[in-house]
Short mmCIF file of C-alpha atoms (C1' of nucleotides) in Angstrom, two decimals:
data_model
loop_
_atom_site.label_atom_id
_atom_site.label_comp_id
_atom_site.label_asym_id
_atom_site.label_seq_id
_atom_site.Cartn_x
_atom_site.Cartn_y
_atom_site.Cartn_z
CA MET A 1 62.55 117.29 115.53
CA ASN A 2 61.06 120.68 116.20
CA LEU A 3 59.37 120.52 112.86
CA LYS A 4 56.29 122.52 113.74
CA SER A 5 55.67 126.00 115.00
CA GLY A 6 56.77 127.13 118.39
CA TYR A 7 59.95 125.19 118.95
CA PRO A 8 63.18 126.85 118.00
CA THR A 9 65.45 124.82 115.77
CA LEU A 10 68.17 123.25 117.90
CA SER A 11 71.57 123.86 116.47
CA SER A 12 73.72 120.77 116.46
CA PRO A 13 77.29 120.91 117.72
CA LEU A 14 78.33 120.44 114.12
CA GLU A 15 76.30 123.39 112.95
CA LEU A 16 77.61 125.55 115.75
CA SER A 17 81.22 124.68 115.04
CA LEU A 18 80.78 125.31 111.36
CA HIS A 19 79.06 128.65 111.77
CA LYS A 20 81.69 129.78 114.22
CA LYS A 21 84.15 129.56 111.36
CA GLY A 22 81.90 130.92 108.66
CA LEU A 23 81.42 127.48 107.18
CA ARG A 24 78.16 125.91 106.15
CA LEU A 25 76.10 122.99 107.28
CA THR A 26 75.43 120.96 104.17
CA PRO A 27 73.45 117.74 103.88
CA GLN A 28 76.63 115.92 102.94
CA ARG A 29 78.48 117.03 106.05
CA LYS A 30 75.54 116.17 108.25
CA LYS A 31 75.19 112.74 106.66
CA VAL A 32 78.82 111.83 107.12
CA LEU A 33 78.80 112.72 110.81
CA ASP A 34 75.41 111.04 111.23
CA LEU A 35 76.81 107.85 109.81
CA PHE A 36 79.61 107.75 112.34
CA GLN A 37 77.20 108.49 115.16
CA ARG A 38 74.85 105.78 113.95
CA ILE A 39 77.50 103.07 113.81
CA GLY A 40 78.94 104.32 117.07
CA THR A 41 82.30 104.46 118.68
CA GLY A 42 84.90 101.84 117.95
CA ASN A 43 84.14 101.47 114.29
CA HIS A 44 86.82 102.44 111.86
CA LEU A 45 85.76 103.37 108.37
CA SER A 46 87.80 104.26 105.34
CA ALA A 47 86.80 107.06 103.02
CA GLU A 48 85.72 104.49 100.48
CA GLU A 49 83.53 102.75 103.05
CA VAL A 50 81.90 105.96 104.15
CA HIS A 51 81.13 106.66 100.54
CA GLY A 52 79.71 103.20 100.04
CA HIS A 53 77.41 103.47 103.07
CA LEU A 54 76.02 106.81 102.03
CA ILE A 55 75.48 105.81 98.44
CA GLN A 56 73.67 102.66 99.49
CA ILE A 57 71.45 104.18 102.11
CA GLU A 58 70.37 107.02 99.96
CA SER A 59 71.89 110.03 98.38
CA LYS A 60 74.63 110.44 95.87
CA VAL A 61 77.67 112.01 97.42
CA SER A 62 80.92 112.26 95.59
CA LEU A 63 84.03 110.60 96.91
CA ALA A 64 85.88 113.90 96.63
CA THR A 65 83.42 115.45 99.03
CA ILE A 66 83.84 112.54 101.42
CA TYR A 67 87.56 113.19 101.53
CA ARG A 68 87.04 116.89 102.01
CA THR A 69 84.46 116.30 104.70
CA LEU A 70 86.50 113.76 106.60
CA ARG A 71 89.45 116.10 106.76
CA LEU A 72 87.15 118.86 107.93
CA LEU A 73 85.58 116.76 110.65
CA VAL A 74 88.98 115.71 111.89
CA ARG A 75 90.16 119.31 111.96
CA MET A 76 87.06 120.28 113.92
CA GLY A 77 87.53 117.47 116.41
CA PHE A 78 84.53 115.32 115.55
CA LEU A 79 86.50 112.46 114.11
CA HIS A 80 89.82 110.86 114.75
CA GLU A 81 92.11 109.61 112.03
CA LEU A 82 93.81 106.23 112.39
CA GLU A 83 96.70 104.72 110.52
CA LEU A 84 96.33 101.14 111.53
CA THR A 85 96.34 99.32 108.26
CA GLU A 86 98.09 99.48 104.98
CA GLY A 87 96.12 100.91 102.14
CA GLY A 88 94.23 103.90 103.35
CA HIS A 89 93.54 105.63 106.59
CA ARG A 90 90.46 105.07 108.67
CA PHE A 91 88.32 107.33 110.78
CA GLU A 92 86.38 106.92 113.97
CA LEU A 93 84.00 109.01 116.01
CA LEU A 94 85.57 111.05 118.76
CA SER A 95 83.49 111.81 121.85
CA LYS A 96 83.58 112.19 125.59
CA ASP A 97 82.61 108.55 126.09
CA ASN A 98 85.45 107.65 123.81
CA PRO A 99 88.58 109.12 125.34
CA ASP A 100 92.16 108.54 124.30
CA HIS A 101 92.35 104.90 123.52
CA HIS A 102 94.70 102.57 121.74
CA HIS A 103 94.44 99.81 119.21
CA LEU A 104 95.38 96.19 119.12
CA VAL A 105 95.37 95.03 115.51
CA CYS A 106 95.71 91.57 114.07
CA ILE A 107 98.18 91.89 111.24
CA ASN A 108 96.72 88.84 109.57
CA CYS A 109 92.96 89.37 109.52
CA GLY A 110 92.73 93.02 110.52
CA ARG A 111 90.59 92.42 113.59
CA THR A 112 90.90 95.40 115.90
CA GLU A 113 90.38 95.71 119.63
CA GLU A 114 90.55 98.88 121.65
CA PHE A 115 91.96 99.47 125.07
CA GLU A 116 92.87 102.30 127.37
CA SER A 117 95.98 102.86 129.39
CA ASP A 118 96.82 105.70 131.69
CA GLN A 119 100.45 104.67 131.70
CA VAL A 120 100.66 105.10 127.96
CA VAL A 121 99.10 108.53 128.06
CA LEU A 122 101.46 109.45 130.87
CA ALA A 123 104.52 108.12 129.04
CA GLY A 124 103.59 110.15 125.97
CA SER A 125 103.14 113.38 127.86
CA LYS A 126 106.35 112.91 129.81
CA ALA A 127 108.25 112.30 126.59
CA ALA A 128 106.79 115.41 125.00
CA GLU A 129 107.54 117.51 128.05
CA SER A 130 111.10 116.34 128.38
CA LYS A 131 111.91 117.48 124.84
CA GLY A 132 110.00 120.72 125.06
CA PHE A 133 107.21 119.60 122.75
CA LYS A 134 103.56 120.48 123.16
CA LEU A 135 101.54 117.27 123.23
CA ILE A 136 98.64 116.87 120.85
CA GLU A 137 97.83 113.19 121.10
CA SER A 138 99.55 109.93 121.64
CA THR A 139 98.41 106.62 120.29
CA LEU A 140 99.78 103.19 120.89
CA ASN A 141 99.40 100.73 118.06
CA VAL A 142 99.93 97.14 119.01
CA ARG A 143 100.51 94.80 116.13
CA ALA A 144 99.71 91.23 117.00
CA LEU A 145 98.01 88.01 115.94
CA CYS A 146 94.49 87.37 117.12
CA PRO A 147 93.49 84.00 118.61
CA ASP A 148 92.05 82.80 115.29
CA CYS A 149 95.20 83.66 113.35
CA ILE A 150 97.85 82.34 115.71
CA MET B 1 133.42 82.01 98.90
CA ASN B 2 136.85 81.39 100.40
CA LEU B 3 138.27 82.28 97.05
CA LYS B 4 141.91 82.64 97.91
CA SER B 5 144.18 80.76 100.15
CA GLY B 6 144.37 81.65 103.78
CA TYR B 7 141.71 84.25 104.51
CA PRO B 8 138.11 83.17 104.42
CA THR B 9 135.65 85.71 103.04
CA LEU B 10 133.56 87.03 105.89
CA SER B 11 129.91 86.59 105.19
CA SER B 12 127.83 89.52 106.29
CA PRO B 13 124.69 88.95 108.36
CA LEU B 14 122.75 90.04 105.31
CA GLU B 15 124.41 87.48 103.10
CA LEU B 16 123.90 84.75 105.65
CA SER B 17 120.23 85.53 106.07
CA LEU B 18 119.67 85.65 102.37
CA HIS B 19 121.46 82.41 101.64
CA LYS B 20 119.57 80.69 104.40
CA LYS B 21 116.44 81.30 102.38
CA GLY B 22 117.92 80.61 98.98
CA LEU B 23 117.98 84.31 98.16
CA ARG B 24 120.85 86.22 96.68
CA LEU B 25 123.15 88.98 97.78
CA THR B 26 122.96 91.60 95.07
CA PRO B 27 124.76 94.93 94.92
CA GLN B 28 121.42 96.70 95.22
CA ARG B 29 120.48 94.92 98.42
CA LYS B 30 123.88 95.51 99.91
CA LYS B 31 123.79 99.19 99.01
CA VAL B 32 120.39 99.78 100.55
CA LEU B 33 121.38 98.20 103.84
CA ASP B 34 124.77 99.95 103.72
CA LEU B 35 123.02 103.27 103.38
CA PHE B 36 120.98 102.70 106.51
CA GLN B 37 124.07 101.57 108.40
CA ARG B 38 125.99 104.59 107.19
CA ILE B 39 123.38 107.12 108.29
CA GLY B 40 122.88 105.19 111.49
CA THR B 41 120.05 104.55 113.84
CA GLY B 42 117.35 107.12 114.36
CA ASN B 43 117.14 108.23 110.76
CA HIS B 44 113.92 107.59 108.97
CA LEU B 45 114.03 107.40 105.22
CA SER B 46 111.24 107.01 102.71
CA ALA B 47 111.61 104.76 99.69
CA GLU B 48 111.97 107.83 97.54
CA GLU B 49 114.75 109.19 99.75
CA VAL B 50 116.63 105.92 99.72
CA HIS B 51 116.40 105.99 95.97
CA GLY B 52 117.64 109.56 95.85
CA HIS B 53 120.65 108.83 98.05
CA LEU B 54 121.72 105.83 96.03
CA ILE B 55 121.28 107.56 92.69
CA GLN B 56 123.29 110.54 93.87
CA ILE B 57 126.12 108.65 95.47
CA GLU B 58 126.63 106.35 92.59
CA SER B 59 124.77 103.63 90.87
CA LYS B 60 121.47 103.55 89.11
CA VAL B 61 118.95 101.56 91.05
CA SER B 62 115.33 101.52 90.11
CA LEU B 63 112.67 102.70 92.48
CA ALA B 64 110.84 99.41 92.04
CA THR B 65 113.86 97.58 93.36
CA ILE B 66 114.05 99.93 96.31
CA TYR B 67 110.50 99.06 97.24
CA ARG B 68 111.13 95.36 96.81
CA THR B 69 114.34 95.56 98.82
CA LEU B 70 112.86 97.57 101.65
CA ARG B 71 110.07 95.08 102.07
CA LEU B 72 112.59 92.26 102.01
CA LEU B 73 114.83 93.88 104.62
CA VAL B 74 111.85 94.47 106.89
CA ARG B 75 110.74 90.87 106.50
CA MET B 76 114.25 89.72 107.37
CA GLY B 77 114.43 91.94 110.42
CA PHE B 78 117.10 94.39 109.30
CA LEU B 79 114.82 97.37 109.00
CA HIS B 80 111.78 98.61 110.80
CA GLU B 81 108.85 100.24 109.06
CA LEU B 82 107.31 103.38 110.49
CA GLU B 83 104.03 105.09 109.77
CA LEU B 84 104.71 108.43 111.31
CA THR B 85 103.84 110.83 108.57
CA GLU B 86 101.27 111.24 105.94
CA GLY B 87 102.38 110.44 102.46
CA GLY B 88 104.52 107.38 102.54
CA HIS B 89 106.05 105.09 105.08
CA ARG B 90 109.55 105.43 106.36
CA PHE B 91 112.18 102.93 107.35
CA GLU B 92 114.90 102.82 109.96
CA LEU B 93 117.73 100.51 110.85
CA LEU B 94 116.92 97.90 113.46
CA SER B 95 119.69 96.67 115.71
CA LYS B 96 120.54 95.56 119.22
CA ASP B 97 121.61 99.08 120.19
CA ASN B 98 118.27 100.27 118.91
CA PRO B 99 115.62 98.39 120.83
CA ASP B 100 111.90 99.00 120.88
CA HIS B 101 111.53 102.72 120.92
CA HIS B 102 108.85 105.25 120.24
CA HIS B 103 108.52 108.46 118.31
CA LEU B 104 107.66 112.01 119.13
CA VAL B 105 106.77 113.80 115.91
CA CYS B 106 106.16 117.48 115.27
CA ILE B 107 103.07 117.60 113.12
CA ASN B 108 104.11 120.95 111.74
CA CYS B 109 107.74 120.55 110.66
CA GLY B 110 108.14 116.79 110.91
CA ARG B 111 110.99 116.89 113.41
CA THR B 112 111.21 113.54 115.12
CA GLU B 113 112.62 112.53 118.48
CA GLU B 114 112.91 109.04 119.84
CA PHE B 115 112.37 107.76 123.32
CA GLU B 116 112.01 104.52 125.20
CA SER B 117 109.47 103.49 127.76
CA ASP B 118 109.15 100.24 129.59
CA GLN B 119 105.65 101.17 130.69
CA VAL B 120 104.51 101.45 127.11
CA VAL B 121 105.97 98.10 126.17
CA LEU B 122 104.34 96.61 129.24
CA ALA B 123 100.95 98.18 128.52
CA GLY B 124 101.04 96.81 124.98
CA SER B 125 101.87 93.30 126.06
CA LYS B 126 99.24 93.32 128.79
CA ALA B 127 96.62 94.48 126.31
CA ALA B 128 97.56 91.75 123.86
CA GLU B 129 97.54 89.12 126.56
CA SER B 130 94.18 90.12 127.96
CA LYS B 131 92.50 89.66 124.58
CA GLY B 132 94.33 86.48 123.74
CA PHE B 133 96.47 88.05 121.05
CA LYS B 134 100.09 87.18 120.38
CA LEU B 135 102.15 90.36 120.53
CA ILE B 136 104.38 91.25 117.63
CA GLU B 137 105.33 94.81 118.33
CA SER B 138 103.91 97.90 119.90
CA THR B 139 104.78 101.44 118.96
CA LEU B 140 103.68 104.65 120.54
CA ASN B 141 103.41 107.61 118.23
CA VAL B 142 103.20 110.94 119.97
CA ARG B 143 101.95 113.76 117.81
CA ALA B 144 103.02 117.13 119.10
CA LEU B 145 104.45 120.53 118.27
CA CYS B 146 108.17 121.05 118.65
CA PRO B 147 109.56 124.10 120.45
CA ASP B 148 110.16 125.96 117.17
CA CYS B 149 106.61 125.37 115.94
CA ILE B 150 104.64 126.17 119.08
"C1'" DG C 1 73.50 138.05 95.98
"C1'" DT C 2 77.77 136.37 97.87
"C1'" DT C 3 80.59 133.14 99.40
"C1'" DG C 4 81.44 128.70 100.27
"C1'" DA C 5 80.45 123.68 98.82
"C1'" DT C 6 79.73 120.04 95.54
"C1'" DG C 7 80.47 117.03 91.57
"C1'" DC C 8 83.05 115.64 87.97
"C1'" DA C 9 87.02 114.36 85.71
"C1'" DA C 10 91.75 114.84 85.55
"C1'" DA C 11 96.09 114.89 87.99
"C1'" DA C 12 99.15 113.83 91.62
"C1'" DT C 13 101.10 110.48 94.95
"C1'" DG C 14 102.84 106.31 96.56
"C1'" DT C 15 103.33 101.55 95.59
"C1'" DT C 16 103.01 97.15 92.98
"C1'" DT C 17 103.47 94.13 89.00
"C1'" DG C 18 104.35 91.73 84.26
"C1'" DC C 19 107.81 90.68 81.50
"C1'" DA C 20 112.21 90.54 79.03
"C1'" DC C 21 116.84 90.67 80.12
"C1'" DA C 22 120.70 90.35 83.33
"C1'" DT C 23 123.18 88.18 87.11
"C1'" DC C 24 124.26 85.42 91.16
"C1'" DC C 25 125.48 80.85 92.75
"C1'" DG D 1 122.55 76.49 83.46
"C1'" DG D 2 118.89 77.54 86.07
"C1'" DA D 3 116.59 80.09 89.41
"C1'" DT D 4 116.41 84.58 91.27
"C1'" DG D 5 116.75 89.67 90.75
"C1'" DT D 6 116.53 93.97 88.14
"C1'" DG D 7 114.83 97.70 85.24
"C1'" DC D 8 111.34 99.58 82.77
"C1'" DA D 9 106.91 101.01 81.94
"C1'" DA D 10 102.39 100.27 82.80
"C1'" DA D 11 98.90 99.31 86.26
"C1'" DC D 12 96.84 100.28 90.74
"C1'" DA D 13 95.03 102.44 94.79
"C1'" DT D 14 94.34 106.37 97.37
"C1'" DT D 15 93.89 111.13 97.75
"C1'" DT D 16 93.91 115.90 95.89
"C1'" DT D 17 92.64 119.65 92.76
"C1'" DG D 18 90.69 122.90 88.97
"C1'" DC D 19 86.71 124.52 87.51
"C1'" DA D 20 81.90 125.17 86.40
"C1'" DT D 21 77.66 124.81 88.73
"C1'" DC D 22 74.86 124.79 92.90
"C1'" DA D 23 73.14 125.99 97.42
"C1'" DA D 24 73.48 127.83 102.29
"C1'" DC D 25 73.12 131.94 104.58
#
DNA sequence: GTTGATGCAAAATGTTTGCACATCC
DNA sequence: GGATGTGCAAACATTTTGCATCAAC
């Protein structure tokens, strides 16, 4: 976009956030966030999977950079880190269309469904308030068996 | 058992559960569960910490056995496994006085408070039901900053 | 040109496993 | 006595780090 003369280069939210902190927009960082935006909300990828996708589709990115980038994107609020499964954390895109939501995970096959619940959010904030804590986020993980695994 | 005349040896719940499955009551298993019962409900220990406690207090137990025992005790319903922190899971005693409860964790210092909420339990079971899943357990993790870390 | 970022390989964690020996029943 | 459990050390999986080189600004 805006490749030719005349049009100013639009700064992406990522670029803006990075520059605000004196950090740089690198192809690797852009590609990782792009990947999450391409696969959309509700997909949970591990670091290894992100690496695999990027390698396959094109460029060589090192796994170390993936880890560094994922942590960065979480810190900057672009991604959300999940701890649903054993063996490695997973990440998902965070956006306005994708507010606080919770996960229903099949402990047998790993199938994951998402759902929202105002009561849960409310219960979390009341708990935090009553103990004098400042709420950051609350997530409900429901471990269950999916229809196929019952 | 019932070695001497008169008084029958009381079998512990642990021993009963083990024998029911053809498994054995070993000093290591007893000591791990004893430790959790001694420190009581609401304390969350990592495998490494359990190992440390047992080494200190007395006997040599190997870390491998701790891992095996913790998994066993979870499978048998004596302990509950938590995934509150980065870097290793933690375990806590499970008992009647200690029903489904949730955790409020300070992401800075790790301080943990517990709380209960019927609404949360309800929201989890409704979510499972609506997708045709069979509920196993639901846990709300609230990430926050404690008063000292704000 | 400067500072921050990447890639590589090595190290650090946390956890599991194979196998010989010990021990519970 | 025979199956089960333990300890040890080695294997594994995931994540982090030191350092030389590279690239964004």
